[in-house]
Each structure stands twice: as C-alpha cells, then as structure tokens.
JSON list of C-alpha atoms and ligand atoms in Angstrom, two decimals:
[
{"chain": "H", "resi": 185, "resn": "ALA", "atom": "CA", "xyz": [16.07, 13.98, 8.22]},
{"chain": "H", "resi": 186, "resn": "LYS", "atom": "CA", "xyz": [12.92, 12.71, 6.49]},
{"chain": "H", "resi": 187, "resn": "PHE", "atom": "CA", "xyz": [14.82, 9.66, 5.28]},
{"chain": "H", "resi": 188, "resn": "LEU", "atom": "CA", "xyz": [16.28, 8.94, 8.71]},
{"chain": "H", "resi": 189, "resn": "LEU", "atom": "CA", "xyz": [12.84, 9.25, 10.33]},
{"chain": "H", "resi": 190, "resn": "SER", "atom": "CA", "xyz": [11.33, 6.79, 7.87]},
{"chain": "H", "resi": 191, "resn": "LEU", "atom": "CA", "xyz": [14.24, 4.44, 8.36]},
{"chain": "H", "resi": 192, "resn": "LEU", "atom": "CA", "xyz": [13.79, 4.63, 12.11]},
{"chain": "H", "resi": 193, "resn": "ASN", "atom": "CA", "xyz": [10.06, 3.96, 11.79]},
{"chain": "H", "resi": 194, "resn": "ASP", "atom": "CA", "xyz": [10.65, 1.00, 9.42]},
{"chain": "H", "resi": 195, "resn": "VAL", "atom": "CA", "xyz": [13.18, -0.58, 11.79]},
{"chain": "H", "resi": 196, "resn": "LEU", "atom": "CA", "xyz": [10.83, -0.15, 14.72]},
{"chain": "H", "resi": 197, "resn": "ASP", "atom": "CA", "xyz": [7.90, -1.64, 12.73]},
{"chain": "H", "resi": 198, "resn": "MET", "atom": "CA", "xyz": [10.01, -4.60, 11.60]},
{"chain": "H", "resi": 199, "resn": "SER", "atom": "CA", "xyz": [11.25, -5.39, 15.13]},
{"chain": "H", "resi": 200, "resn": "LYS", "atom": "CA", "xyz": [7.65, -5.17, 16.39]},
{"chain": "H", "resi": 201, "resn": "ILE", "atom": "CA", "xyz": [6.55, -7.56, 13.67]},
{"chain": "H", "resi": 202, "resn": "GLU", "atom": "CA", "xyz": [9.42, -9.97, 14.34]},
{"chain": "H", "resi": 203, "resn": "SER", "atom": "CA", "xyz": [8.77, -10.06, 18.08]},
{"chain": "H", "resi": 204, "resn": "GLU", "atom": "CA", "xyz": [5.07, -10.63, 17.33]},
{"chain": "H", "resi": 205, "resn": "LYS", "atom": "CA", "xyz": [4.19, -7.44, 19.19]},
{"chain": "H", "resi": 206, "resn": "MET", "atom": "CA", "xyz": [2.61, -5.68, 16.21]},
{"chain": "H", "resi": 207, "resn": "LYS", "atom": "CA", "xyz": [-1.08, -5.31, 16.91]},
{"chain": "H", "resi": 208, "resn": "LEU", "atom": "CA", "xyz": [-3.62, -3.81, 14.62]},
{"chain": "H", "resi": 209, "resn": "THR", "atom": "CA", "xyz": [-6.23, -1.41, 15.98]},
{"chain": "H", "resi": 210, "resn": "THR", "atom": "CA", "xyz": [-9.84, -1.70, 15.03]},
{"chain": "H", "resi": 211, "resn": "ALA", "atom": "CA", "xyz": [-11.84, 1.44, 14.62]},
{"chain": "H", "resi": 212, "resn": "PRO", "atom": "CA", "xyz": [-14.58, 2.57, 12.22]},
{"chain": "H", "resi": 213, "resn": "PHE", "atom": "CA", "xyz": [-13.24, 4.53, 9.25]},
{"chain": "H", "resi": 214, "resn": "ARG", "atom": "CA", "xyz": [-14.34, 5.98, 5.90]},
{"chain": "H", "resi": 215, "resn": "MET", "atom": "CA", "xyz": [-12.49, 4.47, 2.98]},
{"chain": "H", "resi": 216, "resn": "ASP", "atom": "CA", "xyz": [-12.82, 7.86, 1.30]},
{"chain": "H", "resi": 217, "resn": "ASP", "atom": "CA", "xyz": [-10.61, 9.43, 3.93]},
{"chain": "H", "resi": 218, "resn": "VAL", "atom": "CA", "xyz": [-7.83, 6.87, 3.21]},
{"chain": "H", "resi": 219, "resn": "ILE", "atom": "CA", "xyz": [-8.12, 7.43, -0.52]},
{"chain": "H", "resi": 220, "resn": "SER", "atom": "CA", "xyz": [-8.16, 11.22, -0.37]},
{"chain": "H", "resi": 221, "resn": "GLN", "atom": "CA", "xyz": [-5.15, 11.17, 1.92]},
{"chain": "H", "resi": 222, "resn": "LEU", "atom": "CA", "xyz": [-3.28, 9.08, -0.67]},
{"chain": "H", "resi": 223, "resn": "ARG", "atom": "CA", "xyz": [-4.38, 11.54, -3.36]},
{"chain": "H", "resi": 224, "resn": "ASP", "atom": "CA", "xyz": [-2.98, 14.43, -1.32]},
{"chain": "H", "resi": 225, "resn": "ILE", "atom": "CA", "xyz": [0.35, 12.67, -0.82]},
{"chain": "H", "resi": 226, "resn": "PHE", "atom": "CA", "xyz": [0.90, 11.36, -4.33]},
{"chain": "H", "resi": 227, "resn": "GLN", "atom": "CA", "xyz": [-0.94, 13.56, -6.92]},
{"chain": "H", "resi": 228, "resn": "LEU", "atom": "CA", "xyz": [1.62, 16.40, -6.99]},
{"chain": "H", "resi": 229, "resn": "GLN", "atom": "CA", "xyz": [4.60, 14.06, -6.60]},
{"chain": "H", "resi": 230, "resn": "MET", "atom": "CA", "xyz": [3.48, 12.02, -9.65]},
{"chain": "H", "resi": 231, "resn": "GLU", "atom": "CA", "xyz": [2.56, 15.15, -11.61]},
{"chain": "H", "resi": 232, "resn": "GLN", "atom": "CA", "xyz": [6.05, 16.54, -11.01]},
{"chain": "H", "resi": 233, "resn": "LYS", "atom": "CA", "xyz": [7.58, 13.32, -12.26]},
{"chain": "H", "resi": 234, "resn": "GLY", "atom": "CA", "xyz": [5.37, 13.39, -15.37]},
{"chain": "H", "resi": 235, "resn": "ILE", "atom": "CA", "xyz": [3.48, 10.17, -14.38]},
{"chain": "H", "resi": 236, "resn": "GLU", "atom": "CA", "xyz": [-0.22, 9.77, -14.94]},
{"chain": "H", "resi": 237, "resn": "PHE", "atom": "CA", "xyz": [-1.84, 8.73, -11.65]},
{"chain": "H", "resi": 238, "resn": "THR", "atom": "CA", "xyz": [-5.28, 7.07, -11.59]},
{"chain": "H", "resi": 239, "resn": "LEU", "atom": "CA", "xyz": [-7.31, 6.32, -8.51]},
{"chain": "H", "resi": 240, "resn": "ASP", "atom": "CA", "xyz": [-10.10, 3.88, -9.39]},
{"chain": "H", "resi": 241, "resn": "CYS", "atom": "CA", "xyz": [-11.73, 3.26, -6.08]},
{"chain": "H", "resi": 242, "resn": "GLU", "atom": "CA", "xyz": [-15.18, 1.77, -6.04]},
{"chain": "H", "resi": 243, "resn": "ALA", "atom": "CA", "xyz": [-15.65, 1.31, -2.31]},
{"chain": "H", "resi": 244, "resn": "GLY", "atom": "CA", "xyz": [-14.60, 4.90, -1.62]},
{"chain": "H", "resi": 245, "resn": "ASP", "atom": "CA", "xyz": [-17.77, 6.07, 0.09]},
{"chain": "H", "resi": 246, "resn": "ARG", "atom": "CA", "xyz": [-18.13, 3.04, 2.35]},
{"chain": "H", "resi": 247, "resn": "LEU", "atom": "CA", "xyz": [-17.52, 2.59, 6.07]},
{"chain": "H", "resi": 248, "resn": "TYR", "atom": "CA", "xyz": [-15.51, -0.26, 7.48]},
{"chain": "H", "resi": 249, "resn": "VAL", "atom": "CA", "xyz": [-13.90, -1.29, 10.78]},
{"chain": "H", "resi": 250, "resn": "GLY", "atom": "CA", "xyz": [-10.14, -1.83, 10.80]},
{"chain": "H", "resi": 251, "resn": "ASP", "atom": "CA", "xyz": [-6.76, -0.24, 11.08]},
{"chain": "H", "resi": 252, "resn": "SER", "atom": "CA", "xyz": [-6.96, 2.57, 8.52]},
{"chain": "H", "resi": 253, "resn": "LEU", "atom": "CA", "xyz": [-3.51, 3.89, 9.48]},
{"chain": "H", "resi": 254, "resn": "ARG", "atom": "CA", "xyz": [-1.80, 0.57, 8.71]},
{"chain": "H", "resi": 255, "resn": "LEU", "atom": "CA", "xyz": [-3.85, 0.18, 5.55]},
{"chain": "H", "resi": 256, "resn": "SER", "atom": "CA", "xyz": [-2.61, 3.64, 4.43]},
{"chain": "H", "resi": 257, "resn": "GLN", "atom": "CA", "xyz": [0.93, 2.60, 5.33]},
{"chain": "H", "resi": 258, "resn": "ILE", "atom": "CA", "xyz": [0.73, -0.46, 3.05]},
{"chain": "H", "resi": 259, "resn": "LEU", "atom": "CA", "xyz": [-0.74, 1.55, 0.14]},
{"chain": "H", "resi": 260, "resn": "THR", "atom": "CA", "xyz": [1.70, 4.46, 0.69]},
{"chain": "H", "resi": 261, "resn": "ASN", "atom": "CA", "xyz": [4.60, 2.00, 0.48]},
{"chain": "H", "resi": 262, "resn": "LEU", "atom": "CA", "xyz": [3.32, 0.35, -2.72]},
{"chain": "H", "resi": 263, "resn": "LEU", "atom": "CA", "xyz": [2.60, 3.70, -4.36]},
{"chain": "H", "resi": 264, "resn": "SER", "atom": "CA", "xyz": [5.92, 5.24, -3.42]},
{"chain": "H", "resi": 265, "resn": "ASN", "atom": "CA", "xyz": [7.74, 2.19, -4.76]},
{"chain": "H", "resi": 266, "resn": "ALA", "atom": "CA", "xyz": [5.69, 2.46, -8.01]},
{"chain": "H", "resi": 267, "resn": "CYS", "atom": "CA", "xyz": [6.64, 6.17, -8.22]},
{"chain": "H", "resi": 268, "resn": "LYS", "atom": "CA", "xyz": [10.32, 5.37, -7.60]},
{"chain": "H", "resi": 269, "resn": "PHE", "atom": "CA", "xyz": [10.52, 2.67, -10.26]},
{"chain": "H", "resi": 270, "resn": "THR", "atom": "CA", "xyz": [8.43, 4.29, -13.02]},
{"chain": "H", "resi": 271, "resn": "GLN", "atom": "CA", "xyz": [9.98, 6.70, -15.48]},
{"chain": "H", "resi": 272, "resn": "ARG", "atom": "CA", "xyz": [8.58, 9.99, -16.80]},
{"chain": "H", "resi": 273, "resn": "GLY", "atom": "CA", "xyz": [5.62, 9.39, -19.14]},
{"chain": "H", "resi": 274, "resn": "GLY", "atom": "CA", "xyz": [4.63, 6.28, -17.23]},
{"chain": "H", "resi": 275, "resn": "HIS", "atom": "CA", "xyz": [1.28, 5.35, -15.58]},
{"chain": "H", "resi": 276, "resn": "ILE", "atom": "CA", "xyz": [0.39, 4.29, -12.06]},
{"chain": "H", "resi": 277, "resn": "SER", "atom": "CA", "xyz": [-2.98, 3.28, -10.77]},
{"chain": "H", "resi": 278, "resn": "LEU", "atom": "CA", "xyz": [-4.58, 2.23, -7.52]},
{"chain": "H", "resi": 279, "resn": "THR", "atom": "CA", "xyz": [-7.65, 0.11, -7.93]},
{"chain": "H", "resi": 280, "resn": "LEU", "atom": "CA", "xyz": [-9.99, -0.86, -5.15]},
{"chain": "H", "resi": 281, "resn": "ARG", "atom": "CA", "xyz": [-13.00, -3.08, -5.46]},
{"chain": "H", "resi": 282, "resn": "GLU", "atom": "CA", "xyz": [-15.54, -4.39, -2.94]},
{"chain": "H", "resi": 283, "resn": "THR", "atom": "CA", "xyz": [-15.77, -7.97, -4.26]},
{"chain": "H", "resi": 284, "resn": "ASP", "atom": "CA", "xyz": [-18.57, -9.28, -2.02]},
{"chain": "H", "resi": 285, "resn": "ARG", "atom": "CA", "xyz": [-20.49, -8.40, 1.06]},
{"chain": "H", "resi": 286, "resn": "THR", "atom": "CA", "xyz": [-22.26, -10.38, 3.78]},
{"chain": "H", "resi": 287, "resn": "ASP", "atom": "CA", "xyz": [-24.37, -9.12, 6.68]},
{"chain": "H", "resi": 288, "resn": "GLY", "atom": "CA", "xyz": [-21.26, -8.43, 8.79]},
{"chain": "H", "resi": 289, "resn": "ASP", "atom": "CA", "xyz": [-18.31, -7.91, 6.48]},
{"chain": "H", "resi": 290, "resn": "ALA", "atom": "CA", "xyz": [-17.03, -7.21, 3.00]},
{"chain": "H", "resi": 291, "resn": "GLY", "atom": "CA", "xyz": [-14.24, -8.53, 0.78]},
{"chain": "H", "resi": 292, "resn": "LEU", "atom": "CA", "xyz": [-11.94, -5.82, -0.60]},
{"chain": "H", "resi": 293, "resn": "SER", "atom": "CA", "xyz": [-9.28, -6.15, -3.25]},
{"chain": "H", "resi": 294, "resn": "PHE", "atom": "CA", "xyz": [-6.51, -3.63, -3.81]},
{"chain": "H", "resi": 295, "resn": "CYS", "atom": "CA", "xyz": [-4.09, -3.39, -6.65]},
{"chain": "H", "resi": 296, "resn": "VAL", "atom": "CA", "xyz": [-1.25, -0.90, -7.29]},
{"chain": "H", "resi": 297, "resn": "ARG", "atom": "CA", "xyz": [-0.04, -1.18, -10.90]},
{"chain": "H", "resi": 298, "resn": "ASP", "atom": "CA", "xyz": [2.70, 0.62, -12.75]},
{"chain": "H", "resi": 299, "resn": "ASP", "atom": "CA", "xyz": [4.39, 0.34, -16.16]},
{"chain": "H", "resi": 300, "resn": "GLY", "atom": "CA", "xyz": [7.85, 1.03, -14.90]},
{"chain": "H", "resi": 301, "resn": "VAL", "atom": "CA", "xyz": [11.08, -0.98, -14.82]},
{"chain": "H", "resi": 302, "resn": "GLY", "atom": "CA", "xyz": [9.50, -4.20, -13.56]},
{"chain": "H", "resi": 303, "resn": "ILE", "atom": "CA", "xyz": [11.08, -6.98, -11.48]},
{"chain": "H", "resi": 304, "resn": "SER", "atom": "CA", "xyz": [12.87, -10.10, -12.73]},
{"chain": "H", "resi": 305, "resn": "PRO", "atom": "CA", "xyz": [11.37, -13.51, -11.81]},
{"chain": "H", "resi": 306, "resn": "GLU", "atom": "CA", "xyz": [14.39, -14.27, -9.53]},
{"chain": "H", "resi": 307, "resn": "ASP", "atom": "CA", "xyz": [13.84, -11.06, -7.58]},
{"chain": "H", "resi": 308, "resn": "GLN", "atom": "CA", "xyz": [10.03, -11.43, -7.14]},
{"chain": "H", "resi": 309, "resn": "GLU", "atom": "CA", "xyz": [10.21, -13.45, -3.89]},
{"chain": "H", "resi": 310, "resn": "ARG", "atom": "CA", "xyz": [13.39, -11.92, -2.58]},
{"chain": "H", "resi": 311, "resn": "ILE", "atom": "CA", "xyz": [12.09, -8.32, -2.50]},
{"chain": "H", "resi": 312, "resn": "PHE", "atom": "CA", "xyz": [9.61, -9.31, 0.27]},
{"chain": "H", "resi": 313, "resn": "LEU", "atom": "CA", "xyz": [12.47, -10.25, 2.60]},
{"chain": "H", "resi": 314, "resn": "SER", "atom": "CA", "xyz": [13.90, -7.59, 5.02]},
{"chain": "H", "resi": 315, "resn": "PHE", "atom": "CA", "xyz": [16.73, -5.51, 3.63]},
{"chain": "H", "resi": 316, "resn": "GLU", "atom": "CA", "xyz": [16.51, -7.10, 0.20]},
{"chain": "H", "resi": 317, "resn": "GLN", "atom": "CA", "xyz": [16.35, -5.01, -2.94]},
{"chain": "H", "resi": 318, "resn": "ALA", "atom": "CA", "xyz": [16.50, -5.91, -6.58]},
{"chain": "H", "resi": 319, "resn": "GLN", "atom": "CA", "xyz": [19.26, -4.28, -8.62]},
{"chain": "H", "resi": 320, "resn": "ARG", "atom": "CA", "xyz": [20.48, -1.16, -6.76]},
{"chain": "H", "resi": 321, "resn": "ARG", "atom": "CA", "xyz": [19.74, 1.99, -8.69]},
{"chain": "H", "resi": 322, "resn": "PRO", "atom": "CA", "xyz": [21.96, 4.97, -8.13]},
{"chain": "H", "resi": 323, "resn": "GLY", "atom": "CA", "xyz": [20.05, 7.88, -6.58]},
{"chain": "H", "resi": 324, "resn": "VAL", "atom": "CA", "xyz": [17.01, 5.77, -5.60]},
{"chain": "H", "resi": 325, "resn": "PRO", "atom": "CA", "xyz": [16.88, 5.78, -1.82]},
{"chain": "H", "resi": 326, "resn": "GLY", "atom": "CA", "xyz": [15.44, 2.90, 0.14]},
{"chain": "H", "resi": 327, "resn": "THR", "atom": "CA", "xyz": [16.03, 0.47, 2.97]},
{"chain": "H", "resi": 328, "resn": "GLY", "atom": "CA", "xyz": [14.49, -2.69, 1.58]},
{"chain": "H", "resi": 329, "resn": "LEU", "atom": "CA", "xyz": [12.14, -2.90, 4.55]},
{"chain": "H", "resi": 330, "resn": "GLY", "atom": "CA", "xyz": [8.92, -1.46, 2.99]},
{"chain": "H", "resi": 331, "resn": "LEU", "atom": "CA", "xyz": [7.69, -4.59, 1.27]},
{"chain": "H", "resi": 332, "resn": "ALA", "atom": "CA", "xyz": [8.60, -6.87, 4.24]},
{"chain": "H", "resi": 333, "resn": "ILE", "atom": "CA", "xyz": [6.54, -4.67, 6.51]},
{"chain": "H", "resi": 334, "resn": "SER", "atom": "CA", "xyz": [3.71, -4.37, 3.99]},
{"chain": "H", "resi": 335, "resn": "ARG", "atom": "CA", "xyz": [3.55, -8.12, 3.49]},
{"chain": "H", "resi": 336, "resn": "SER", "atom": "CA", "xyz": [3.38, -8.74, 7.26]},
{"chain": "H", "resi": 337, "resn": "LEU", "atom": "CA", "xyz": [0.71, -6.03, 7.79]},
{"chain": "H", "resi": 338, "resn": "VAL", "atom": "CA", "xyz": [-1.41, -7.57, 5.04]},
{"chain": "H", "resi": 339, "resn": "GLU", "atom": "CA", "xyz": [-0.97, -11.00, 6.67]},
{"chain": "H", "resi": 340, "resn": "LEU", "atom": "CA", "xyz": [-2.11, -9.55, 10.01]},
{"chain": "H", "resi": 341, "resn": "MET", "atom": "CA", "xyz": [-5.20, -8.31, 8.17]},
{"chain": "H", "resi": 342, "resn": "GLY", "atom": "CA", "xyz": [-5.79, -11.88, 6.95]},
{"chain": "H", "resi": 343, "resn": "GLY", "atom": "CA", "xyz": [-4.65, -11.39, 3.36]},
{"chain": "H", "resi": 344, "resn": "GLU", "atom": "CA", "xyz": [-1.61, -12.08, 1.16]},
{"chain": "H", "resi": 345, "resn": "LEU", "atom": "CA", "xyz": [0.45, -9.53, -0.75]},
{"chain": "H", "resi": 346, "resn": "SER", "atom": "CA", "xyz": [1.64, -10.78, -4.10]},
{"chain": "H", "resi": 347, "resn": "VAL", "atom": "CA", "xyz": [3.33, -9.41, -7.16]},
{"chain": "H", "resi": 348, "resn": "LYS", "atom": "CA", "xyz": [3.01, -9.97, -10.88]},
{"chain": "H", "resi": 349, "resn": "SER", "atom": "CA", "xyz": [5.70, -8.40, -13.02]},
{"chain": "H", "resi": 350, "resn": "ARG", "atom": "CA", "xyz": [7.81, -8.67, -16.12]},
{"chain": "H", "resi": 351, "resn": "PRO", "atom": "CA", "xyz": [11.10, -6.81, -16.49]},
{"chain": "H", "resi": 352, "resn": "GLY", "atom": "CA", "xyz": [10.59, -3.71, -18.61]},
{"chain": "H", "resi": 353, "resn": "GLU", "atom": "CA", "xyz": [6.81, -3.91, -18.47]},
{"chain": "H", "resi": 354, "resn": "GLY", "atom": "CA", "xyz": [6.03, -2.84, -14.92]},
{"chain": "H", "resi": 355, "resn": "ALA", "atom": "CA", "xyz": [4.66, -4.42, -11.81]},
{"chain": "H", "resi": 356, "resn": "ALA", "atom": "CA", "xyz": [1.26, -5.06, -10.13]},
{"chain": "H", "resi": 357, "resn": "PHE", "atom": "CA", "xyz": [1.12, -5.56, -6.35]},
{"chain": "H", "resi": 358, "resn": "SER", "atom": "CA", "xyz": [-2.20, -6.82, -5.10]},
{"chain": "H", "resi": 359, "resn": "PHE", "atom": "CA", "xyz": [-3.93, -8.16, -1.96]},
{"chain": "H", "resi": 360, "resn": "SER", "atom": "CA", "xyz": [-7.40, -9.03, -0.73]},
{"chain": "H", "resi": 361, "resn": "ILE", "atom": "CA", "xyz": [-8.72, -8.65, 2.81]},
{"chain": "H", "resi": 362, "resn": "ARG", "atom": "CA", "xyz": [-12.05, -8.81, 4.63]},
{"chain": "H", "resi": 363, "resn": "LEU", "atom": "CA", "xyz": [-13.19, -5.96, 6.84]},
{"chain": "H", "resi": 364, "resn": "PRO", "atom": "CA", "xyz": [-16.17, -5.83, 9.16]},
{"chain": "H", "resi": 365, "resn": "LEU", "atom": "CA", "xyz": [-18.80, -3.31, 8.09]},
{"chain": "H", "resi": 366, "resn": "CYS", "atom": "CA", "xyz": [-19.44, -0.33, 10.29]},
{"chain": "H", "resi": 367, "resn": "ARG", "atom": "CA", "xyz": [-22.98, -0.04, 11.66]},
{"chain": "H", "resi": 368, "resn": "GLY", "atom": "CA", "xyz": [-24.54, 3.42, 11.38]},
{"chain": "H", "resi": 369, "resn": "GLU", "atom": "CA", "xyz": [-24.30, 4.37, 15.04]},
{"chain": "H", "resi": 370, "resn": "ASP", "atom": "CA", "xyz": [-20.51, 3.66, 15.12]},
{"chain": "H", "resi": 371, "resn": "ALA", "atom": "CA", "xyz": [-19.84, 5.81, 11.99]},
{"chain": "H", "resi": 372, "resn": "PRO", "atom": "CA", "xyz": [-17.09, 8.35, 12.33]},
{"chain": "H", "resi": 373, "resn": "ALA", "atom": "CA", "xyz": [-18.13, 12.00, 12.13]},
{"chain": "H", "resi": 374, "resn": "GLN", "atom": "CA", "xyz": [-18.14, 13.58, 8.66]},
{"chain": "H", "resi": 375, "resn": "PRO", "atom": "CA", "xyz": [-15.07, 15.90, 8.38]},
{"chain": "H", "resi": 376, "resn": "GLU", "atom": "CA", "xyz": [-16.10, 19.54, 8.46]},
{"chain": "H", "resi": 377, "resn": "GLU", "atom": "CA", "xyz": [-15.72, 21.41, 5.15]},
{"chain": "M", "resi": 611, "resn": "ADP", "atom": "P1", "xyz": [12.89, -0.02, -0.70]},
{"chain": "M", "resi": 611, "resn": "ADP", "atom": "O1", "xyz": [11.85, 0.64, -1.63]},
{"chain": "M", "resi": 611, "resn": "ADP", "atom": "O2", "xyz": [13.10, 0.77, 0.56]},
{"chain": "M", "resi": 611, "resn": "ADP", "atom": "O3", "xyz": [14.14, -0.44, -1.40]},
{"chain": "M", "resi": 611, "resn": "ADP", "atom": "P2", "xyz": [11.02, -2.21, -0.51]},
{"chain": "M", "resi": 611, "resn": "ADP", "atom": "O4", "xyz": [10.99, -3.37, 0.42]},
{"chain": "M", "resi": 611, "resn": "ADP", "atom": "O5", "xyz": [9.81, -1.34, -0.51]},
{"chain": "M", "resi": 611, "resn": "ADP", "atom": "O6", "xyz": [12.29, -1.37, -0.14]},
{"chain": "M", "resi": 611, "resn": "ADP", "atom": "O7", "xyz": [11.30, -2.71, -1.96]},
{"chain": "M", "resi": 611, "resn": "ADP", "atom": "C1", "xyz": [12.29, -3.67, -2.17]},
{"chain": "M", "resi": 611, "resn": "ADP", "atom": "C2", "xyz": [12.80, -3.68, -3.57]},
{"chain": "M", "resi": 611, "resn": "ADP", "atom": "O8", "xyz": [11.73, -4.20, -4.45]},
{"chain": "M", "resi": 611, "resn": "ADP", "atom": "C3", "xyz": [13.09, -2.31, -4.15]},
{"chain": "M", "resi": 611, "resn": "ADP", "atom": "O9", "xyz": [14.38, -1.87, -3.83]},
{"chain": "M", "resi": 611, "resn": "ADP", "atom": "C4", "xyz": [12.99, -2.60, -5.67]},
{"chain": "M", "resi": 611, "resn": "ADP", "atom": "O10", "xyz": [14.14, -3.24, -6.16]},
{"chain": "M", "resi": 611, "resn": "ADP", "atom": "C5", "xyz": [11.88, -3.64, -5.75]},
{"chain": "M", "resi": 611, "resn": "ADP", "atom": "N1", "xyz": [10.53, -2.98, -6.07]},
{"chain": "M", "resi": 611, "resn": "ADP", "atom": "C6", "xyz": [9.57, -2.69, -5.22]},
{"chain": "M", "resi": 611, "resn": "ADP", "atom": "N2", "xyz": [8.50, -2.15, -5.85]},
{"chain": "M", "resi": 611, "resn": "ADP", "atom": "C7", "xyz": [8.84, -2.07, -7.14]},
{"chain": "M", "resi": 611, "resn": "ADP", "atom": "C8", "xyz": [8.15, -1.64, -8.35]},
{"chain": "M", "resi": 611, "resn": "ADP", "atom": "N3", "xyz": [6.91, -1.14, -8.30]},
{"chain": "M", "resi": 611, "resn": "ADP", "atom": "N4", "xyz": [8.78, -1.72, -9.52]},
{"chain": "M", "resi": 611, "resn": "ADP", "atom": "C9", "xyz": [10.08, -2.28, -9.55]},
{"chain": "M", "resi": 611, "resn": "ADP", "atom": "N5", "xyz": [10.75, -2.73, -8.52]},
{"chain": "M", "resi": 611, "resn": "ADP", "atom": "C10", "xyz": [10.12, -2.62, -7.30]}
]
C-alpha cells in the first residue's frame, strides 16, 4: 500500500511538472526542522541496514523562505536512493553549507554522498529521465521517477541537480540554490518541547 501511494504521488507530481502546473510555495521555515525530520525518517532505517549515517548541516539553525516540503522531498528521494544502493557497512552523508549571504538571500549547497554500488558513466544522464533506471536489481523497488522529479524541483528552485559517481565507489548527488532570508517578524514559531 505504501509503495502504491508513493507511486501515485510520483505520477501526479510528474504530470504536474510536465504540464507546467507545479508551483512552489514560499513560506518562512527553519532549516533545523527539515533536517530533524530527515533524521527521524532515516536514522533507524540506516542503522537497521548497518549503514553509518552522518548529517553535517551547517545552516541548520537558520531561517529561510521557500518550499520546505519540496526541499524535504528532494532530500528524502536522494537519501532513500543512497540507502537502497549502499550495502551493509557503508556510509551515507548529507552535507549542507551556506556558501554566501547577501542582505536579502543566501546561497545553499546540498550534497548526498554514499559509498555504495555507484553508477556507470552511460547511466549517469539516463537516470534523470522519467521511468529510467540503471541495472535493475532484484528486490529493490522503485519507479524510476524520483530523480526526474527531484531534478525538476531543483530547477524550479533555480538550481541544478548533478551526480558524480564511479561504479563500485558510490555516488554524490549535489545541488546549489538561493533562498531569501527570513526577517525576524516573519519567523515561524518555535516548536513546543
Ligand atoms: P527509483 O529509485 O524509483 O528507481 P530514481 O529516479 O530515484 O528511481 O532513480 C533512478 C535510478 O538511478 C535507480 O533505479 C538507480 O539505478 C539509480 N540510482 C539513483 N540513486 C543512486 C545511488 N545513490 N547509487 C546508485 N544508483 C542510483
């Protein structure tokens, strides 16, 4: 049921993107909330698979304006792929850096890195197309839509999703975007303890 629901959501997202109806929302958010949500989703999953998971997020305590739900969706997709294609004993990290800041906005760079199976040079462009997957692996579920959606969402945010990988050595997916800074009076309420 979970798989069917995610398939349905992916198909809906992809058709929204293709008909140019996908719109991002803009609301103030705490990067911390996005990161701790990802920690909640992935920590246990990676532990159970015997993978060391590192969150190295410098801009965690800062406030931005943007579509935090879609940003989580991109990072969730990259992390769940990393988890799917990394074997027991492997390592996965999410790195986030604020690279620069002006009066009104900040540059942010994200990278999800793993030391799993990696992707051959021929497959590195293909995997971003809808329904395309590299070598099918028995028992690894997937629709081949996640990266196509993620790439389009990153583009809507003004960035570009790219991959560096060598077969057998793992993969690193990265993108950089700019987000407006949130002024004090617009800040979202601190979650209650
Ligand atoms: P899905 O995961 O549903 O198959 P995606 O579009 O998210 O679809 O990924 C497409 C393909 O790209 C995957 O099937 C896999 O072959 C390859 N891929 C994605 N991420 C990784 C990764 N971190 N390591 C190795 N291969 C990957």
